[in-house]
Structures are given as structure tokens and as C-alpha cells.
Short mmCIF file of C-alpha atoms in Angstrom, two decimals:
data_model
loop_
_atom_site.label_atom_id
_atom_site.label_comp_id
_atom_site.label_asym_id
_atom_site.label_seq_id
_atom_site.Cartn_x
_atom_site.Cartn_y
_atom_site.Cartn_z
CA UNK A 1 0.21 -17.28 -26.10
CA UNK A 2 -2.77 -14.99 -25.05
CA UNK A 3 -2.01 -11.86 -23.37
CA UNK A 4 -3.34 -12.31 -19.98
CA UNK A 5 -4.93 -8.84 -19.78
CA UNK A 6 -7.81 -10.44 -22.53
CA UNK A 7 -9.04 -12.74 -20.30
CA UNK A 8 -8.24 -10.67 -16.73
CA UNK A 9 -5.18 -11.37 -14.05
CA UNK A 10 -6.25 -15.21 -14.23
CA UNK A 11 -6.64 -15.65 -17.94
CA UNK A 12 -4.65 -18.30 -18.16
CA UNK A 13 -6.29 -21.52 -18.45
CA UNK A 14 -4.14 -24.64 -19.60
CA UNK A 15 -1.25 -26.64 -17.14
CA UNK A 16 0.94 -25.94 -19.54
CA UNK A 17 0.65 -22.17 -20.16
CA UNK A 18 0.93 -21.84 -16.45
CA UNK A 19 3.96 -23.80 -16.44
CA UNK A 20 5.15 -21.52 -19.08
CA UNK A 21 4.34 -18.34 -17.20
CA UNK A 22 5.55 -19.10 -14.02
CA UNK A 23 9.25 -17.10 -14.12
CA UNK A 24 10.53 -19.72 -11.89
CA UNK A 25 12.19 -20.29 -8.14
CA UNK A 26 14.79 -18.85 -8.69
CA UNK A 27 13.15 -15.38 -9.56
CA UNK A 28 10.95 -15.74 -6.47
CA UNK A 29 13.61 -16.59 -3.94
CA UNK A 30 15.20 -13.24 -5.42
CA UNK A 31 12.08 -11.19 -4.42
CA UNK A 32 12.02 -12.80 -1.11
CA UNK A 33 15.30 -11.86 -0.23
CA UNK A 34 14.24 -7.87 -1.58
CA UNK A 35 11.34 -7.92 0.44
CA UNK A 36 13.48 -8.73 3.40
CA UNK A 37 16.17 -6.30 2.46
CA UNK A 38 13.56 -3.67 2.31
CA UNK A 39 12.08 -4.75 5.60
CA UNK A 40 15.45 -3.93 7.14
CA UNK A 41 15.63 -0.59 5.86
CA UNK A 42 11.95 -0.12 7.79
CA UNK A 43 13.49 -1.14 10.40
CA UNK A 44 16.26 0.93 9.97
CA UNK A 45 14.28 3.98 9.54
CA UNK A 46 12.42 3.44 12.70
CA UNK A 47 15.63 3.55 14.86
CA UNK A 48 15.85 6.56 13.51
CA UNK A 49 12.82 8.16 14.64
CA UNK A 50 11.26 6.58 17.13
CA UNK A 51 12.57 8.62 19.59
CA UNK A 52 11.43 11.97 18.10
CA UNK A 53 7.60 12.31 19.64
CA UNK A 54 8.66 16.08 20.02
CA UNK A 55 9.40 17.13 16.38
CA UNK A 56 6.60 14.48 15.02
CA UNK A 57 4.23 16.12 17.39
CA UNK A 58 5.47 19.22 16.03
CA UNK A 59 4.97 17.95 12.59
CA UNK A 60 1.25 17.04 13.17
CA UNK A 61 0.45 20.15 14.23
CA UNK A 62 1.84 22.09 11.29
CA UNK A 63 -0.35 19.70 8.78
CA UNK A 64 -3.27 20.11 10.96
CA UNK A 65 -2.50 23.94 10.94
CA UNK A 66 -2.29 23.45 7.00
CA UNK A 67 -5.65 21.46 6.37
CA UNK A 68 -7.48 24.25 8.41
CA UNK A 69 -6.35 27.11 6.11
CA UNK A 70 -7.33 24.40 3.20
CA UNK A 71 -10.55 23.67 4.71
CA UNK A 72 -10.02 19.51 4.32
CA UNK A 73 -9.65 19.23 8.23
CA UNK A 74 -11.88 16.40 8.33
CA UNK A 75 -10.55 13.75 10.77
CA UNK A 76 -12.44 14.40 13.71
CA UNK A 77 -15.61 15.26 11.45
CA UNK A 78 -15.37 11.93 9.39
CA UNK A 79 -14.69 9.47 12.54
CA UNK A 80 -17.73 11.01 14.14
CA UNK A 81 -19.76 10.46 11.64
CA UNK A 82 -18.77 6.50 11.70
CA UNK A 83 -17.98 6.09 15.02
CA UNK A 84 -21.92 5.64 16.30
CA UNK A 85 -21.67 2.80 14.11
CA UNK A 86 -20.66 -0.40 14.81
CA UNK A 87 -20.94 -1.70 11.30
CA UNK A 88 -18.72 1.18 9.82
CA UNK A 89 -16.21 1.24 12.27
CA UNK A 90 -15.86 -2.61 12.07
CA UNK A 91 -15.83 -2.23 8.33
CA UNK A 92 -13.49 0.68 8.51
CA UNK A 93 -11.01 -1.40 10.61
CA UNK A 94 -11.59 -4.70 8.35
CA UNK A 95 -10.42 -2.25 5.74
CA UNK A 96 -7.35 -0.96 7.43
CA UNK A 97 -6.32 -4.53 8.65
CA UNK A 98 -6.81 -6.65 5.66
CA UNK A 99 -7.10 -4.75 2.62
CA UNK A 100 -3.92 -3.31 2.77
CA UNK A 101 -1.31 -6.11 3.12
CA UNK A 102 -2.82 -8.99 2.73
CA UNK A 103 -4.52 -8.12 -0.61
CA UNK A 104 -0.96 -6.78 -1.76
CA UNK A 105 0.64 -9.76 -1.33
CA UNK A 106 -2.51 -11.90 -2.65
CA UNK A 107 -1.84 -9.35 -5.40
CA UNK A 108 1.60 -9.62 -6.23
CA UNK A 109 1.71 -13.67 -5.50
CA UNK A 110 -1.28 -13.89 -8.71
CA UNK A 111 0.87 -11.30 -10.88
CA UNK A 112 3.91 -13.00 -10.40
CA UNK A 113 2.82 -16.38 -11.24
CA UNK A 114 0.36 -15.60 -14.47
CA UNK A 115 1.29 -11.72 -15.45
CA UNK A 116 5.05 -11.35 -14.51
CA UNK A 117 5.82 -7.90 -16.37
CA UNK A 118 2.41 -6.77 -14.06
CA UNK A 119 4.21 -7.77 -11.32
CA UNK A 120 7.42 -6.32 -12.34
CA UNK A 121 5.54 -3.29 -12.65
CA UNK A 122 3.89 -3.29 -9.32
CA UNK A 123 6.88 -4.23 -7.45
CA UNK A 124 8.89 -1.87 -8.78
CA UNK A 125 6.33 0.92 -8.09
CA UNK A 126 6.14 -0.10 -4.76
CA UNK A 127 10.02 0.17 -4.22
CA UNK A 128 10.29 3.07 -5.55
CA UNK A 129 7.68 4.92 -3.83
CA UNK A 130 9.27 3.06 -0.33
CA UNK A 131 11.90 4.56 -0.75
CA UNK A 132 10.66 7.95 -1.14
CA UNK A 133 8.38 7.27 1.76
CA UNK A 134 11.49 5.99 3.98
CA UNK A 135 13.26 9.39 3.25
CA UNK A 136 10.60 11.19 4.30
CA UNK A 137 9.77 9.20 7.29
CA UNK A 138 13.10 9.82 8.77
CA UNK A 139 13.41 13.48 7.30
CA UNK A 140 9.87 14.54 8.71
CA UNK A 141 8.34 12.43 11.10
CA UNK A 142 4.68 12.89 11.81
CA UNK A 143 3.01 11.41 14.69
CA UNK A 144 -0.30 10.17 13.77
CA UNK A 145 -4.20 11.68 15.20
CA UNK A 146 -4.56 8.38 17.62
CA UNK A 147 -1.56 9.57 19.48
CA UNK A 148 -3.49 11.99 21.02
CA UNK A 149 -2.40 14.67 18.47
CA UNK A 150 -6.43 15.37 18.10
CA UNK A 151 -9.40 14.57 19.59
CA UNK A 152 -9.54 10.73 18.41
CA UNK A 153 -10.02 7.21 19.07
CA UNK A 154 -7.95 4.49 17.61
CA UNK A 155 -10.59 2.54 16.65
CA UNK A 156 -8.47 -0.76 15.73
CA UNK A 157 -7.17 -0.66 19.28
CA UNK A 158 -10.43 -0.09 20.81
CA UNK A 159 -12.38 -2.76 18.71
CA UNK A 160 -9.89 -5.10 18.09
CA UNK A 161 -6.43 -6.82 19.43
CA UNK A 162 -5.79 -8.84 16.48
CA UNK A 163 -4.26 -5.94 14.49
CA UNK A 164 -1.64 -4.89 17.12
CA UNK A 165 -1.23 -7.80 18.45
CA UNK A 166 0.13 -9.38 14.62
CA UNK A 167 2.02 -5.88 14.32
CA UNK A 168 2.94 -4.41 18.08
CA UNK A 169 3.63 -0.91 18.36
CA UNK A 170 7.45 -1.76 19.05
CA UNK A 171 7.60 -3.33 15.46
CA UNK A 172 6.32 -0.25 13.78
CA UNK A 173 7.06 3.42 13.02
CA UNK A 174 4.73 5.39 15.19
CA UNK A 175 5.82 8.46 13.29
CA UNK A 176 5.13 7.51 9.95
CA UNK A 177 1.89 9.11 9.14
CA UNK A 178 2.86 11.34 6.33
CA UNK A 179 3.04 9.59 3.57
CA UNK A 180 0.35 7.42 3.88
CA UNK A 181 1.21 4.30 2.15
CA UNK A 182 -1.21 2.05 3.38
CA UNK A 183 -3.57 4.53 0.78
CA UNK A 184 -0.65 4.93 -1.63
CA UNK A 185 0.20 1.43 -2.76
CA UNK A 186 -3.79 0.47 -2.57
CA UNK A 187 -4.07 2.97 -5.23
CA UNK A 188 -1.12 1.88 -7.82
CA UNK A 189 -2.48 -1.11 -7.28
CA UNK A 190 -5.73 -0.94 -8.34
CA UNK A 191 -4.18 1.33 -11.05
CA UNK A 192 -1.88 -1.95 -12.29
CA UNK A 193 -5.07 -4.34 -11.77
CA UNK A 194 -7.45 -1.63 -13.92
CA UNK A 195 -4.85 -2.09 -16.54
CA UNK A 196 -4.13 -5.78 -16.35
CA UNK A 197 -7.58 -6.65 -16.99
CA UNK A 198 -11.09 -6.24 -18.53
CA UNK A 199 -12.71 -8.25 -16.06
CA UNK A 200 -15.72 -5.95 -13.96
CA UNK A 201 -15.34 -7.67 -10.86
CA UNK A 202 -11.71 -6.90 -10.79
CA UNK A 203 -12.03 -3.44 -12.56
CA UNK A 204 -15.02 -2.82 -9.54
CA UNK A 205 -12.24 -3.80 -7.01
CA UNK A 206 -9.44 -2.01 -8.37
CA UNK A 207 -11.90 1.60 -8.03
CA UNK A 208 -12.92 0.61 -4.61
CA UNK A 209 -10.25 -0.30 -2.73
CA UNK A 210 -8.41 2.40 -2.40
CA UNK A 211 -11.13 4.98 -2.20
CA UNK A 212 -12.27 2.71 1.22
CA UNK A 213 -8.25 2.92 2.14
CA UNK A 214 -8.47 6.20 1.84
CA UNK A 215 -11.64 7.17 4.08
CA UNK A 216 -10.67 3.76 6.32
CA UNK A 217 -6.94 5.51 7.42
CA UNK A 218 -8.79 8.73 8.28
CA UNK A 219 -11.50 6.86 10.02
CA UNK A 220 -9.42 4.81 12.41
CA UNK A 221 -7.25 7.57 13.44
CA UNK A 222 -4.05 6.64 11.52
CA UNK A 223 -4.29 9.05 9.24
CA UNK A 224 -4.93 12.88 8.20
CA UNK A 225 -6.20 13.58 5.24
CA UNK A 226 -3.41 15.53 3.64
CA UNK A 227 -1.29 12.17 4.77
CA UNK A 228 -3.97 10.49 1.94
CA UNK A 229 -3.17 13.17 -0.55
CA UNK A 230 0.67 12.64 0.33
CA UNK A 231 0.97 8.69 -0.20
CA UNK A 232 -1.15 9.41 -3.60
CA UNK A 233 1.44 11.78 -4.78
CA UNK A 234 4.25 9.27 -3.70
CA UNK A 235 2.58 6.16 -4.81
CA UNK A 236 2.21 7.63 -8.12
CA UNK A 237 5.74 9.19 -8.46
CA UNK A 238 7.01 5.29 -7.75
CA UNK A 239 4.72 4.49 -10.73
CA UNK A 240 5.75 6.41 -12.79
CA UNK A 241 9.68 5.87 -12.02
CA UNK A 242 8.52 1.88 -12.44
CA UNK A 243 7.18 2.64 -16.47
CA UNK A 244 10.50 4.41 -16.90
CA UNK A 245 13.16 2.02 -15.20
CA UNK A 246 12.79 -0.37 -18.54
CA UNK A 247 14.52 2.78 -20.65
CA UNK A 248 17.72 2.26 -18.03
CA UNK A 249 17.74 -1.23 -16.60
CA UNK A 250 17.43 -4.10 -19.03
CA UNK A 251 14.28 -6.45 -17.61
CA UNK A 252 15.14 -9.70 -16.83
CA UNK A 253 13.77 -12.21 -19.33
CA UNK A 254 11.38 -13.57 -17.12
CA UNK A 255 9.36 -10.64 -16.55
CA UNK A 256 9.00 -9.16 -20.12
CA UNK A 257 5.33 -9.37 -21.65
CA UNK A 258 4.50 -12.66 -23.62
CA UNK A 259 4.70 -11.12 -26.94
CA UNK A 260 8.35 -10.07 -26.19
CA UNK A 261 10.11 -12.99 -24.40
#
């Protein structure tokens, strides 16, 4: 059989290959019940914190403090320079809203059915850097700039209900800005598409999409800019602990390349 990164993350063609590639139900129900189990922990997390505005406040001020002796404090300079706009700020908040989760799930839902040691890969990368994230979240809360931390509007708020109404505030960490992961785990994805494919399209998408995460979560007011520099670090460390996991833990059958199954 082909290996799907010839032909890009859709390669294959035939009924049957699919059939072949598919790992099964089994497998998925498994990754259903993880993604649960790691929403739980979120939630967990945010019991933790969400009634520390005083150190996260705290927090935010001693990263703003640190970007100004860096000279990258550019939050209130970059949502300036979009906010006269109503085509970039809609774009920035189309961004933030739907290229973050649902193109991670699209993602992972085309991996797992016709490149499952991609998936395996991604996943892994992502629960590895959540869990880094989680500790920090709960070790060093940060409250974000549209919490009146700076001079800022929250620009998905302002322009649109949809996002906050499909996540409320009481569903969510408020003090979770440092790492950002919504930047983090755009970029090791578009790392794992790059590398899953020769297609341009894809290869075009897999650049792009996290460099507009990145100046989207500074934009809207959800983000500083170290937080950007943060969830890269993170998001890459998970990577990274996702190419070496195979060395400890055996990988299932299912999700082993073609060549090796």
C-alpha cells in the first residue's frame, strides 16, 4: 500500500484501502473516552484557579513588565492597528473561533481515518503538551489583556455572541493565558500536516495557520505575545515527547505506518 504522505493526508483513493486504513471502532471509542478524560482534568484545573484574579492579575503584570524590558510589548500596538477595521477584526475573530478547534478536530478525524501513525503523532503531541499547559495553568495563572489587565477590547465579545455563547465564561479558564495553546497546537499541527504531505494547498495551510493564530490571539485580546512564544515552546516540547514515546511505549498495531503493520 502507498504511503499516504505521496499523495497528501487524502491519498488514499480505493474503498478498499480505506477500509484497510481505518484502525477501527474500537480504537476511536478509546480516543473518545481520552478526550473526555482530558476534558475533566480542564475542568479540574479550572476549580483550581478560578478564584485567583489576584495572583493572575499579578501574573499579567509581571509578563507585561517582562515584554517591556524585551521590547515585544505589542498588544495594544497590534489591536490598534486592526481594530479600525472591520474586515481584520472580523477575520481576526473568524481566526480565533474556528481555526483553532474546529480545524483540530477536522484534523485529527482525516488523520485518524487515512494516516493513523499521523494521528498518533498529533494526538500524542497534543497530550503531552496539555499536560504541561495544565501544570502551568494551575501553578501560574495569568489573567488575560481583555480582563482589563491593559488597555483592550475583547473583540470576539464585542463583535460577536456566537463564540461565548458555544463556550461561556463559566465553562472556561479565565486565567489561562500563559501558555497559549490555541497558538501552540495550531503550530504542531501544521508541523504534522507539512510532514504528512507534499500537497501545496495543504503545505500553504499548514505555514499559515498558525502564523494568523498567532497575530489573531494577540489581536482579540486573549493573548500577550510572550503567551504566543510560551504555547510554541510547549507545543513543541509535547512534540517532541510524542517522536520519543515509541522508544518506551509499544504502538498499538493500528497506528504504526503502512510499511510496518
Amino acid at each position: 500500500m502507498r504511503a499516504v504522505r505521496l499523495n497528501g493526508i487524502s491519498g488514499l483513493r480505493h474503498g478498499r484501502r480505506r477500509a484497510r486504513t481505518f484502525p477501527g471502532w474500537w480504537p476511536l471509542a478509546l480516543q473518545a473516552l481520552l478526550v473526555v478524560l482530558a476534558a475533566l482534568c480542564y475542568f479540574g484545573v479550572r476549580g483550581l484557579t478560578r478564584s485567583r484574579a489576584g495572583p493572575a492579575e499579578d501574573h499579567a503584570r509581571g509578563i507585561l513588565a517582562l515584554e517591556r524590558d524585551l521590547l515585544i510589548d505589542r498588544e495594544r500596538w497590534l489591536q490598534e492597528t486592526v481594530i479600525g477595521h472591520d474586515t481584520l477584526v472580523d477575520a481576526a475573530n473568524a481566526v480565533y473561533m474556528y481555526g483553532h478547534w474546529p480545524v483540530i478536530a477536522i484534523t485529527l478525524a482525516v488523520l485518524f481515518a487515512r494516516a493513523p501513525d499521523r494521528y498518533w503523532l498529533l494526538r500524542n503531541a497534543m497530550f503531552a503538551s496539555g499536560a504541561i499547559g495544565l501544570v502551568i495553568f494551575a501553578l501560574y495563572p495569568v489573567a488575560p489583556p481583555r480582563l482589563g489587565i491593559l488597555d483592550i477590547v475583547d473583540t470576539v465579545t464585542q463583535r460577536t455572541e456566537v463564540y461565548r455563547t458555544l463556550q461561556p465564561p463559566g465553562l472556561i479558564n479565565r486565567y489561562a493565558a500563559m501558555p497559549s495553546l490555541h497558538f501552540g497546537w495550531n503550530l504542531i499541527l501544521g508541523v504534522v500536516v507539512w510532514t504528512s504531505t507534499r500537497n501545496l494547498f495543504l503545505r500553504v495551510f499548514a505555514v499559515a495557520m498558525p502564523i494568523a493564530m498567532g497575530l489573531a490571539v494577540v489581536a482579540t485580546g486573549n493573548h500577550y505575545v510572550v503567551d504566543v512564544a510560551g504555547g510554541a515552546v510547549v507545543a513543541l516540547t509535547g512534540l517532541a515527547v510524542a517522536r520519543a514515546l515509541p522508544a518506551v511505549i509499544p504502538v498499538p498495531r493500528w497506528a504504526r505506518p503502512p510499511a510496518s503493520r
